[in-house]
PDB file of C-alpha atoms in Angstrom:
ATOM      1  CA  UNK H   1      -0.367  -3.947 -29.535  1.00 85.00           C
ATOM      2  CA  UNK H   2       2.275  -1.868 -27.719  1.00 83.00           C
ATOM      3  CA  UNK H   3       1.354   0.723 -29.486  1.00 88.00           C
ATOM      4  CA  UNK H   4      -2.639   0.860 -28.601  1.00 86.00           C
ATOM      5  CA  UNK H   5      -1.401  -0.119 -24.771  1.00 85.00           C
ATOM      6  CA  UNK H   6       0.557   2.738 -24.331  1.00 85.00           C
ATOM      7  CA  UNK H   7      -1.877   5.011 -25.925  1.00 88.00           C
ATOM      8  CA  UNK H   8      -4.342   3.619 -23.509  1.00 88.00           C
ATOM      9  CA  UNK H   9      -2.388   3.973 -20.799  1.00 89.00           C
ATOM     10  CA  UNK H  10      -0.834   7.616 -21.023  1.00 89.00           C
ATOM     11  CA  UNK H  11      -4.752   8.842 -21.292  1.00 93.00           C
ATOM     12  CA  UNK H  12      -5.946  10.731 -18.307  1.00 94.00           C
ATOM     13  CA  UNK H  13      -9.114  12.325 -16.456  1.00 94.00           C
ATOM     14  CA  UNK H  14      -9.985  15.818 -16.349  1.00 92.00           C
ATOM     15  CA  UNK H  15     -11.385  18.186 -13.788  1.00 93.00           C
ATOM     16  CA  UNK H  16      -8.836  16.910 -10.981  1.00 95.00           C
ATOM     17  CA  UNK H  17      -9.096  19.988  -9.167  1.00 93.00           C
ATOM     18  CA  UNK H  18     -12.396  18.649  -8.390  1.00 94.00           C
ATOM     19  CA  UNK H  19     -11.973  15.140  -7.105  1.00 97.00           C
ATOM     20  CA  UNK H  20     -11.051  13.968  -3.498  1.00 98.00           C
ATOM     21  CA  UNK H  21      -9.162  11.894  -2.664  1.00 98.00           C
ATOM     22  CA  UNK H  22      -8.368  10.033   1.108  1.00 98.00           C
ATOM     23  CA  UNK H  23      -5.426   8.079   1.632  1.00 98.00           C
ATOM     24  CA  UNK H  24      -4.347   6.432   4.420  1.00 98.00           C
ATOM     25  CA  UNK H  25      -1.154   6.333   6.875  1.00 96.00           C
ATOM     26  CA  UNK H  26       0.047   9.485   6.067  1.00 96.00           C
ATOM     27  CA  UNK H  27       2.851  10.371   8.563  1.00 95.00           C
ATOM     28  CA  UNK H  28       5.537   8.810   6.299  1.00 91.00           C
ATOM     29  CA  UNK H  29       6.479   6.950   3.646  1.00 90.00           C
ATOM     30  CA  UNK H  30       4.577   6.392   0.673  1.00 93.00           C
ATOM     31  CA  UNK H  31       1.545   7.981   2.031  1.00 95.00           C
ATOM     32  CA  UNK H  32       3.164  11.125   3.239  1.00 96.00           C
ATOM     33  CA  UNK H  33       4.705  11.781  -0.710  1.00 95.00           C
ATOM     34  CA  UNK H  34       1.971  10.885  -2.122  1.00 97.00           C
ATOM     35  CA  UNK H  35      -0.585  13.192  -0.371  1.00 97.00           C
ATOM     36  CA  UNK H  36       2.186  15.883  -1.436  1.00 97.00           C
ATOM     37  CA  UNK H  37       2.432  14.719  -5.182  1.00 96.00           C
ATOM     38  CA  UNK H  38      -1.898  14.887  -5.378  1.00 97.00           C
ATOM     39  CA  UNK H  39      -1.466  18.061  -3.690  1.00 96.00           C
ATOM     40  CA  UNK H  40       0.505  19.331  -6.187  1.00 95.00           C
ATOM     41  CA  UNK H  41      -1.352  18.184  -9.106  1.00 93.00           C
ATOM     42  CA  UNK H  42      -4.867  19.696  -7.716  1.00 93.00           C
ATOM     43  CA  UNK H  43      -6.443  16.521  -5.984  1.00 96.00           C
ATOM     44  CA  UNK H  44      -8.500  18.007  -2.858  1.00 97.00           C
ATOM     45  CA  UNK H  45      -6.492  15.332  -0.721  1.00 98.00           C
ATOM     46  CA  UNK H  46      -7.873  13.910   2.850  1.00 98.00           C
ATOM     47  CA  UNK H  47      -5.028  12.604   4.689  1.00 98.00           C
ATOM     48  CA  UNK H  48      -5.937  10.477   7.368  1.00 97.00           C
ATOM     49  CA  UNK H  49      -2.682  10.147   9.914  1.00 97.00           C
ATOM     50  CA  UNK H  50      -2.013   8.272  12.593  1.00 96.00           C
ATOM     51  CA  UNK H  51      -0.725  10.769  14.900  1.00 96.00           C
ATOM     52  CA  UNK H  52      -1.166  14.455  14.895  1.00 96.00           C
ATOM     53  CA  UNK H  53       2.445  14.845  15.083  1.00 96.00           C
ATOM     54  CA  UNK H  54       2.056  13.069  11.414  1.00 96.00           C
ATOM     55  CA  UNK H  55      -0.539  15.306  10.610  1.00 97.00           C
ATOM     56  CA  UNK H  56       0.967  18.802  11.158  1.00 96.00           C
ATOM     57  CA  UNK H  57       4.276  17.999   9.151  1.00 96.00           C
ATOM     58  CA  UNK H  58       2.189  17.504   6.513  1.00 97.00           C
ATOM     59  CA  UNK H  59       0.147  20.136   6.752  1.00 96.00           C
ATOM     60  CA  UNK H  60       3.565  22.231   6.754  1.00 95.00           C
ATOM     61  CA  UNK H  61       4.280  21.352   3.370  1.00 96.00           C
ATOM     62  CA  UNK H  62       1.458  20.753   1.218  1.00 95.00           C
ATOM     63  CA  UNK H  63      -1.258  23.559  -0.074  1.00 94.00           C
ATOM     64  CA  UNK H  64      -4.453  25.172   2.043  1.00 93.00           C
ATOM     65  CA  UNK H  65      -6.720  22.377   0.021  1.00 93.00           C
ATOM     66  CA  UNK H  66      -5.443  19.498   1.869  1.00 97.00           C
ATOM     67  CA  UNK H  67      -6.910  18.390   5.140  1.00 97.00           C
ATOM     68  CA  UNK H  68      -6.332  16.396   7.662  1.00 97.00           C
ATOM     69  CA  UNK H  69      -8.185  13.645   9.906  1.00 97.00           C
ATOM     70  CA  UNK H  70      -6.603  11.381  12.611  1.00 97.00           C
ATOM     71  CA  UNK H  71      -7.552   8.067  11.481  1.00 98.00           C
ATOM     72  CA  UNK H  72      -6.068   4.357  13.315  1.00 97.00           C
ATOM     73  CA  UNK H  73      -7.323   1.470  10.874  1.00 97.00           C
ATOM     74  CA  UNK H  74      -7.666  -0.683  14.141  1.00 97.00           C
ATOM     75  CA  UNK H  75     -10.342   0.743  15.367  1.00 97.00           C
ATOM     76  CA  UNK H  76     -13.799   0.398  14.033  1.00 97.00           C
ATOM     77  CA  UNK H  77     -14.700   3.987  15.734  1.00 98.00           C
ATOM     78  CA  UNK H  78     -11.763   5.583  14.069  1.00 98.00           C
ATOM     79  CA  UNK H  79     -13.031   4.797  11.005  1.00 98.00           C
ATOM     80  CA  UNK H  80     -16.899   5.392  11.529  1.00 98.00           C
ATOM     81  CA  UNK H  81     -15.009   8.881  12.597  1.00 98.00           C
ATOM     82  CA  UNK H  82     -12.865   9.254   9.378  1.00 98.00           C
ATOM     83  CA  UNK H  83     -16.177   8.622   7.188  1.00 98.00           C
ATOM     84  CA  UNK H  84     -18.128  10.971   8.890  1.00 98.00           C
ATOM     85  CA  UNK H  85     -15.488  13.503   8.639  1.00 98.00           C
ATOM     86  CA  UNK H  86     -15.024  12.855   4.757  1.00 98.00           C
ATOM     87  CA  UNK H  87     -18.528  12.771   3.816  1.00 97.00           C
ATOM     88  CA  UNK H  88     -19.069  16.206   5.149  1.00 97.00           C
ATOM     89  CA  UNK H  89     -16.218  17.479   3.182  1.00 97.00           C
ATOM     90  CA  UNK H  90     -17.008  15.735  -0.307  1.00 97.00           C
ATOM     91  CA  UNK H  91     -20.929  16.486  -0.661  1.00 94.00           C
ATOM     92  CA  UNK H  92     -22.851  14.807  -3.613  1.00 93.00           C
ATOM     93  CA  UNK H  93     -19.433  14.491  -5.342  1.00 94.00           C
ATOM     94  CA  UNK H  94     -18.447  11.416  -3.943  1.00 97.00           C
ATOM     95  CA  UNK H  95     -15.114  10.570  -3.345  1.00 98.00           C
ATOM     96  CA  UNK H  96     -13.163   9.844  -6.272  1.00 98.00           C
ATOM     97  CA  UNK H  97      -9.966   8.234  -4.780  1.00 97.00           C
ATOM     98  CA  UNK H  98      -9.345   5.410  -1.604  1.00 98.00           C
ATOM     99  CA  UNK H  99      -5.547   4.672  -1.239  1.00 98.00           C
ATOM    100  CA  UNK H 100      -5.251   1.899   1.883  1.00 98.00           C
ATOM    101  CA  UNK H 101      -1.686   2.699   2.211  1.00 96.00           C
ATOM    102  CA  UNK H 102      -1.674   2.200   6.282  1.00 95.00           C
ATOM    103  CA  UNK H 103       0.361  -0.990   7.121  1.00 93.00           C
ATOM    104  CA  UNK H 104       2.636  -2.384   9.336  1.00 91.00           C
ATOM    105  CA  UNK H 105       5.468  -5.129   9.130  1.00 85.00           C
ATOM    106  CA  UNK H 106       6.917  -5.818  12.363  1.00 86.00           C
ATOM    107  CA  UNK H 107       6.707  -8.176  14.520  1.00 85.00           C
ATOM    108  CA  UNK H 108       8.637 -10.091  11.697  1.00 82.00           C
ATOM    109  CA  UNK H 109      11.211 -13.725  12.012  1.00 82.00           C
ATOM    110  CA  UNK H 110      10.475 -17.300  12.359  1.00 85.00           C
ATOM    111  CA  UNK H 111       7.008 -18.640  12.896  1.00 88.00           C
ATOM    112  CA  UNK H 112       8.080 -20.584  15.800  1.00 89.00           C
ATOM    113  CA  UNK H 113       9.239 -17.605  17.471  1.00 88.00           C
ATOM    114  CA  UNK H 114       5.564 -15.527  17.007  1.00 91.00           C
ATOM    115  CA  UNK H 115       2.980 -16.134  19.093  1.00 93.00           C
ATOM    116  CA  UNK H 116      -0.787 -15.684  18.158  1.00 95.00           C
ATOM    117  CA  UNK H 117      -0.791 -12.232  19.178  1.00 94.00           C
ATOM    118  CA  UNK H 118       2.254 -11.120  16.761  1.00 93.00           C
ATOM    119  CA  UNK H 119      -0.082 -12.493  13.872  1.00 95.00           C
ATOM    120  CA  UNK H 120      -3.386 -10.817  14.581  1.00 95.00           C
ATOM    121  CA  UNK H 121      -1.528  -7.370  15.403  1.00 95.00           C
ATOM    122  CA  UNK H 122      -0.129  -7.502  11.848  1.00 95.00           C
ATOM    123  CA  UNK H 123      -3.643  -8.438  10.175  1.00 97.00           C
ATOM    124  CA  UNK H 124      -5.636  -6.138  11.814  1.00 97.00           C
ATOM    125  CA  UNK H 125      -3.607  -3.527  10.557  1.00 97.00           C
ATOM    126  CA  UNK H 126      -2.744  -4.696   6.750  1.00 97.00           C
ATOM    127  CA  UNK H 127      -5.880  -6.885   6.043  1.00 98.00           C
ATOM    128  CA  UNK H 128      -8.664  -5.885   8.298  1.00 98.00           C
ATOM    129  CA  UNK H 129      -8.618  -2.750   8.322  1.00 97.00           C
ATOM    130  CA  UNK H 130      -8.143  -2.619   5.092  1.00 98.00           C
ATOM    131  CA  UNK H 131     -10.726  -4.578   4.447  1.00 98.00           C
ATOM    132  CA  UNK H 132     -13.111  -2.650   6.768  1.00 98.00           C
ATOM    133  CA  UNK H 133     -12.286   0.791   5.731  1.00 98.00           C
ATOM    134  CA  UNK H 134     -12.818   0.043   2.280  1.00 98.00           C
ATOM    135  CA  UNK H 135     -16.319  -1.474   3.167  1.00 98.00           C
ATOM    136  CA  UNK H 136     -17.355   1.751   4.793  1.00 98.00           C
ATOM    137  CA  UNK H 137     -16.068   4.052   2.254  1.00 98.00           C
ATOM    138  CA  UNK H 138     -17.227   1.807  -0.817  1.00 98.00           C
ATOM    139  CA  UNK H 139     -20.453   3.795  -1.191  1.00 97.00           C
ATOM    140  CA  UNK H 140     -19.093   7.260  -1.384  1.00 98.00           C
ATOM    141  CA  UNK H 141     -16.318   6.169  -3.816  1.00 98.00           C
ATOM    142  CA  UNK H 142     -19.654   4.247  -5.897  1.00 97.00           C
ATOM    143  CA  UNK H 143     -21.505   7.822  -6.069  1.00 96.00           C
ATOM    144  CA  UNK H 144     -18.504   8.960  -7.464  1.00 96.00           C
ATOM    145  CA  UNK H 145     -17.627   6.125 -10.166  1.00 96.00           C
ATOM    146  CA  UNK H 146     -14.286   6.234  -8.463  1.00 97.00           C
ATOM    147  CA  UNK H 147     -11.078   4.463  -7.654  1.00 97.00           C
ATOM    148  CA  UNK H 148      -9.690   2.143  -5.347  1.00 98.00           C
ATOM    149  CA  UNK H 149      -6.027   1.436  -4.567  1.00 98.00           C
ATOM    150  CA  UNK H 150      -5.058  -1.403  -2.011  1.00 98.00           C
ATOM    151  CA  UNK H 151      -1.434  -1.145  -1.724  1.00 96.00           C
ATOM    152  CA  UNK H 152      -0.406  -5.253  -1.020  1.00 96.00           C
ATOM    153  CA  UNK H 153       3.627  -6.556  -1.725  1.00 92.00           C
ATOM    154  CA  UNK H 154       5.483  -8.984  -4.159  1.00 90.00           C
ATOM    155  CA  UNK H 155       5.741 -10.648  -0.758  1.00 91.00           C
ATOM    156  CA  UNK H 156       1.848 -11.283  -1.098  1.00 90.00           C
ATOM    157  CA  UNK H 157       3.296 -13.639  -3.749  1.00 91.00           C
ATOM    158  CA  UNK H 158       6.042 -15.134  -2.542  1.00 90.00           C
ATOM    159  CA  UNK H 159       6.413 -15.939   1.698  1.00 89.00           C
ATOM    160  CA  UNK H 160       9.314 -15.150   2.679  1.00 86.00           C
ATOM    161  CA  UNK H 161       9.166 -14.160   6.793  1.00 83.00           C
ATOM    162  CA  UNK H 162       7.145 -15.894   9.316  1.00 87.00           C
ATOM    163  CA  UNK H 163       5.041 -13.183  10.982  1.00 90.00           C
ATOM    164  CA  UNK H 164       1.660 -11.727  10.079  1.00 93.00           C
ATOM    165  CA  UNK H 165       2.893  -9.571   7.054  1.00 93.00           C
ATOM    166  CA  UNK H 166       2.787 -11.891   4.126  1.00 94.00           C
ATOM    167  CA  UNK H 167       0.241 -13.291   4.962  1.00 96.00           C
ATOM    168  CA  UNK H 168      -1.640 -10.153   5.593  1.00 96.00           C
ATOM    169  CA  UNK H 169      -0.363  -8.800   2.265  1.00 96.00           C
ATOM    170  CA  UNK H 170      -1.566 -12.056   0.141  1.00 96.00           C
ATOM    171  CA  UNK H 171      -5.348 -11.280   1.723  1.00 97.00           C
ATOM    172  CA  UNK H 172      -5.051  -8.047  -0.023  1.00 98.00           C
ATOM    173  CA  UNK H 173      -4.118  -9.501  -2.951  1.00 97.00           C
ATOM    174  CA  UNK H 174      -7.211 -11.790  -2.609  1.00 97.00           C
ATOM    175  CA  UNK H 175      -9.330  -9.101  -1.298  1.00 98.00           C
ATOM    176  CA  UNK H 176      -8.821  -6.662  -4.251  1.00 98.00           C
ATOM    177  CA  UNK H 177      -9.439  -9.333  -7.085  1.00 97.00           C
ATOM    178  CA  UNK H 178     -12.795 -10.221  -5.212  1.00 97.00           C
ATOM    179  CA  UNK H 179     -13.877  -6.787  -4.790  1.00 98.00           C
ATOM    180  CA  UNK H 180     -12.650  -5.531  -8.670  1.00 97.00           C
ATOM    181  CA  UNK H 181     -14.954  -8.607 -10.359  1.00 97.00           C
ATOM    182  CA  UNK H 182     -17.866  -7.846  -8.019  1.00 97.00           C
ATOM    183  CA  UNK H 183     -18.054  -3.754  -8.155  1.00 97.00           C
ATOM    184  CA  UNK H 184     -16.766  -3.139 -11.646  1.00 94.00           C
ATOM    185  CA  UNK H 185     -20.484  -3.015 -13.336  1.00 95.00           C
ATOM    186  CA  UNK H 186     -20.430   0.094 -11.161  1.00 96.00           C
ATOM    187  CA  UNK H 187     -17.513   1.867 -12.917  1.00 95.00           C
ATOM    188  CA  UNK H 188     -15.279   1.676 -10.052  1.00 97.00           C
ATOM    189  CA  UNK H 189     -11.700   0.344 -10.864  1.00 97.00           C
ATOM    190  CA  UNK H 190      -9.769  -1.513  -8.187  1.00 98.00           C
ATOM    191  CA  UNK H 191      -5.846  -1.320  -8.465  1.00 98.00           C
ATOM    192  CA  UNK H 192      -3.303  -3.007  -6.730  1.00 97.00           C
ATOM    193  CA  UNK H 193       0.033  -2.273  -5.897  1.00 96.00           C
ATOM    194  CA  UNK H 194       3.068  -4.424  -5.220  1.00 94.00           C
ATOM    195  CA  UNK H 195       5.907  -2.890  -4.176  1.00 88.00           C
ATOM    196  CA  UNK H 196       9.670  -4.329  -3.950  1.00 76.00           C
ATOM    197  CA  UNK H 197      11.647  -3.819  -0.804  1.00 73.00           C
ATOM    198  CA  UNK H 198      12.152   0.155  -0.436  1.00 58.00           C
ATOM    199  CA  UNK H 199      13.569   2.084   2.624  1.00 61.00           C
ATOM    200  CA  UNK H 200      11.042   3.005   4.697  1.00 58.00           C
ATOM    201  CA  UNK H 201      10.035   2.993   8.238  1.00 55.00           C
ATOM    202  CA  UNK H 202       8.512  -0.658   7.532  1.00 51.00           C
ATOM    203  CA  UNK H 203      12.134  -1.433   6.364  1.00 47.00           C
ATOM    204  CA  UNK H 204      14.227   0.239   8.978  1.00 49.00           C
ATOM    205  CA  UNK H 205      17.593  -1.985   9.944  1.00 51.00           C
ATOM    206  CA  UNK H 206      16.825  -1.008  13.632  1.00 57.00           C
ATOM    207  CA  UNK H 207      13.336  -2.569  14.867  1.00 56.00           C
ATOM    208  CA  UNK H 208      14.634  -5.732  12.524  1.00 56.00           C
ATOM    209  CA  UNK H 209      17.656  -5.991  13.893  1.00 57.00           C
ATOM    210  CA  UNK H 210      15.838  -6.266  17.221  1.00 56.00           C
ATOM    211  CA  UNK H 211      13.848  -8.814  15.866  1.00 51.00           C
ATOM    212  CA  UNK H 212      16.426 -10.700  13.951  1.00 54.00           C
ATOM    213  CA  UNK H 213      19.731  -9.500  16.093  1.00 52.00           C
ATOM    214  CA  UNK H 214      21.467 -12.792  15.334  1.00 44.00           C
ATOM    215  CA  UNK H 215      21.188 -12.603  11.451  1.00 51.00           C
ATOM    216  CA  UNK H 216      24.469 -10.754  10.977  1.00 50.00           C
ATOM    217  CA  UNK H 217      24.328 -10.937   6.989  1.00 47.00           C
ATOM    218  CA  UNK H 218      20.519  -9.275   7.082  1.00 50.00           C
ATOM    219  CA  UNK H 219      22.113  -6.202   7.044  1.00 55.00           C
ATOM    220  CA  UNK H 220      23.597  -6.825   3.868  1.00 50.00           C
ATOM    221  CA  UNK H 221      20.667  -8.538   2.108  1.00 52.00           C
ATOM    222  CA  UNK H 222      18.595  -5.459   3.327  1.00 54.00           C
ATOM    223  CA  UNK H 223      20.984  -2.361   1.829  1.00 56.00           C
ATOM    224  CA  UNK H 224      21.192  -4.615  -1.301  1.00 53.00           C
ATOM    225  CA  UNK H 225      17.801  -4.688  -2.114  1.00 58.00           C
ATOM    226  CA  UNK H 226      15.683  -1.494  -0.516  1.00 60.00           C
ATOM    227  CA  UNK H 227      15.577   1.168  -3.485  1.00 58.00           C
ATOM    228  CA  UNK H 228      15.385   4.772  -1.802  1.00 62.00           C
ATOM    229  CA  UNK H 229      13.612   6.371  -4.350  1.00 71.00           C
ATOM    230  CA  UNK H 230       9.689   6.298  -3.145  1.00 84.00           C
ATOM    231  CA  UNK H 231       8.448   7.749  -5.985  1.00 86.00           C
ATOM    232  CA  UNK H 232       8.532   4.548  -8.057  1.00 89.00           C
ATOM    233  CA  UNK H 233       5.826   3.626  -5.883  1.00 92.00           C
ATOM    234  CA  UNK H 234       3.725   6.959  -5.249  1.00 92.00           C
ATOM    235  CA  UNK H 235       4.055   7.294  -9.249  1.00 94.00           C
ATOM    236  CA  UNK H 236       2.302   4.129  -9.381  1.00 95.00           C
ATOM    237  CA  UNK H 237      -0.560   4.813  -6.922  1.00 96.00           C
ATOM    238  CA  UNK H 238      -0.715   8.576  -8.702  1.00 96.00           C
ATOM    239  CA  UNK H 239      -1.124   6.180 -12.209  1.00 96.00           C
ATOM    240  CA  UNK H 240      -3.660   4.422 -10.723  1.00 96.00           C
ATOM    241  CA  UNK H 241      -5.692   7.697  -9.879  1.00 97.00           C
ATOM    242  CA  UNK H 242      -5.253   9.787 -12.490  1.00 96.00           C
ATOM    243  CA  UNK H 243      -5.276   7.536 -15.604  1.00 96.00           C
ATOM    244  CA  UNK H 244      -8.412   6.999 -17.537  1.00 94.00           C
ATOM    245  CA  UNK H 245      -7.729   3.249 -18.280  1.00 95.00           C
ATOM    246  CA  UNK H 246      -5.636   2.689 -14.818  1.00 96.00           C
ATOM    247  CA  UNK H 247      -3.993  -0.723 -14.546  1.00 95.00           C
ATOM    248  CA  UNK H 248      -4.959  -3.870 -12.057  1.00 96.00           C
ATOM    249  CA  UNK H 249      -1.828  -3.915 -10.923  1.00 95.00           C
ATOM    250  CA  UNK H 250       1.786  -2.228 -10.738  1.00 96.00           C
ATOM    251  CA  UNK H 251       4.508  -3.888  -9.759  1.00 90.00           C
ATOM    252  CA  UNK H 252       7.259  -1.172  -8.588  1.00 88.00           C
ATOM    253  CA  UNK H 253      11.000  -2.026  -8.130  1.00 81.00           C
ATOM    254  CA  UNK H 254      13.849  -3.690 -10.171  1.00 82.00           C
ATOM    255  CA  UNK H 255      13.465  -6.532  -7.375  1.00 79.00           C
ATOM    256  CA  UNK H 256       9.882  -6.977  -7.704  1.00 84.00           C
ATOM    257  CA  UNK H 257      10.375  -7.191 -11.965  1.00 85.00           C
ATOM    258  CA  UNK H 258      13.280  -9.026 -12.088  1.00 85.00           C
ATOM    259  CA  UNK H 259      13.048 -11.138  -8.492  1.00 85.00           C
ATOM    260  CA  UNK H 260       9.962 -11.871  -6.831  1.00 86.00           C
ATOM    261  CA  UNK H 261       7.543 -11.922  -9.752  1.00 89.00           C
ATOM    262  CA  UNK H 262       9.501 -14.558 -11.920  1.00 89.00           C
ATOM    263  CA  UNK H 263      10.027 -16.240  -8.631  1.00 88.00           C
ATOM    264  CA  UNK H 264       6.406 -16.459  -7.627  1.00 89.00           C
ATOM    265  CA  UNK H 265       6.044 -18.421 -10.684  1.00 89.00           C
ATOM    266  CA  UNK H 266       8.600 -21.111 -10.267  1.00 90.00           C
ATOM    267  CA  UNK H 267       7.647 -24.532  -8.429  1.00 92.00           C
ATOM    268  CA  UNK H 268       7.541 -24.331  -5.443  1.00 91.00           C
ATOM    269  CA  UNK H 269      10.736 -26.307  -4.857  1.00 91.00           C
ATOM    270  CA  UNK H 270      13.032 -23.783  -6.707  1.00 90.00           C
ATOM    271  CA  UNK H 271      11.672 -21.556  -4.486  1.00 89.00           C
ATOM    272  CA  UNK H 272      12.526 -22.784  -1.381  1.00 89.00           C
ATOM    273  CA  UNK H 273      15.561 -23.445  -2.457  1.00 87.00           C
ATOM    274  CA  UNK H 274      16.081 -19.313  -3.771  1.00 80.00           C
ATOM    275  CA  UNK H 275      14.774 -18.076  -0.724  1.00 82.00           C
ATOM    276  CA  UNK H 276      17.295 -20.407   1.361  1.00 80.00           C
ATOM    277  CA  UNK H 277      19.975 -18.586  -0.736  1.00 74.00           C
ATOM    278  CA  UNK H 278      18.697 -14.870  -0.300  1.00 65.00           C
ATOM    279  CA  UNK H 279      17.127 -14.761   3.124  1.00 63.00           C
ATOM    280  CA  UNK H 280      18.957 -17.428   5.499  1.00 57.00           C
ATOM    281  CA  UNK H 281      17.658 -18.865   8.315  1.00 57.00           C
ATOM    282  CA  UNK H 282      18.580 -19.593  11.541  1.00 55.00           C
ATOM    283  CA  UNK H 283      20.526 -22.540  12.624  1.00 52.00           C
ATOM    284  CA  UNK H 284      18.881 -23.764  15.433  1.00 50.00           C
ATOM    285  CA  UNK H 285      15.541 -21.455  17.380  1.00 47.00           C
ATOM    286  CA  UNK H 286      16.487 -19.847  20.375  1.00 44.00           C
TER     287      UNK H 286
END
């Protein structure tokens, strides 16, 4: 069985050189390496980037073939702008590729402390737009019997922080398996991806320590458990677009393996009391 999985799984497409491929939030992070790694391999990328700022230091380091778009998930116009944009460059072909990579974490801490506002910031961002940019795309990405790749978070399993972003990231989750069992008499494959804590922007000490300035040890937790290597993850979302049998879901990061998934599947009261031990709460609100 091992044997006939990884066969499976090590298979891959031809005629990449010929298939587009947009991904969102491209200024950084996983977006910004992975747009560079699909460069590299011969994907016709569209980057859509939040700023142009974003959008010209990639264009600085990746091939004539990539392109550009300035793209906020927020707005419905952004994205009727973005499709437009993409359609004209991909023809008949279609669009092979969708990675929803755009996201946001902060504002993060305590429920109490959030008010409605800090939750519907967070969702329009990591669940509705999401959730509407894939809608609008879905048709190209059908003529082209392509992929999609909704990048979620072991923390879609397990809720850790009050805030919008778990619960945001769980809505993916949901999302994805919905869409996968209704679109995949089309030939389209729906992926998701879960990764562990790694250092990004979304994980910078700084605009948490603003947010949490009077959990000394979160420091700590945070260094011990962010992996710097991206690539875990942008190997993963490359997996999911180049393989000919890609997987539902990837799970990237010695946390996510050996932390969050076996905790997502403990009662719930061993949970609470894990999470107690590994992200403390405050004594008393403020």
């Amino acid at each position: 069985l091992w044997l006939i999985f990884f066969t499976l799984d090590s298979l891959k497409i031809d005629r990449i050189c010929e298939k587009y491929v947009f991904v969102t939030g491209c200024d950084s992070g996983f977006g910004h390496l992975l747009c560079r790694k699909l460069d590299k391999h011969g994907f016709r990328v569209l980057a859509g980037c939040l700023t142009e700022t974003g959008a010209d230091d990639l264009k600085r380091v990746t091939g004539p073939y990539l392109k550009t778009c300035i793209l906020d998930v927020t707005s419905t116009a952004s994205i009727q702008k973005a499709l437009e944009w993409t359609q004209e460059e991909v023809g008949d072909k279609g669009l092979w590729g969708i990675v929803n990579n755009a996201g946001r974490s902060l504002p993060m801490g305590p429920s109490e402390w959030m008010r409605i506002e800090d939750f519907q910031s967070t969702l329009r961002t990591n669940l509705i737009g999401v959730i509407e940019t894939t809608m609008n795309f879905l048709p190209i990405v059908k003529k082209a019997r392509g992929r999609i790749v909704n990048i979620a978070s072991v923390l879609g399993r397990v809720g850790v922080n009050g805030g919008g972003y778990c619960i945001s990231k769980s809505g993916v989750e949901s999302f994805s398996d919905c869409l996968r069992r209704d679109i995949q008499c089309f030939g389209i494959k729906v992926c998701i991806i879960e990764p562990g804590f790694f250092k990004t922007q979304m994980t910078s000490l700084q605009p948490l320590e603003k947010e949490l300035h009077h959990i000394k040890i979160q420091r700590v937790i945070m260094n011990a458990i962010c992996d710097s290597d991206l690539s875990r993850v942008t190997n993963c979302m490359e997996h999911a677009l180049t393989a000919a049998h890609p997987r539902t879901r990837y799970s990237p990061g010695w946390d996510a393996k050996l932390l969050w998934i076996p905790l997502s599947y403990m009662p719930s009261c061993v949970v609470d009391v894990g999470l107690r031990l590994v992200m403390p709460r405050p004594a008393k609100s403020i």
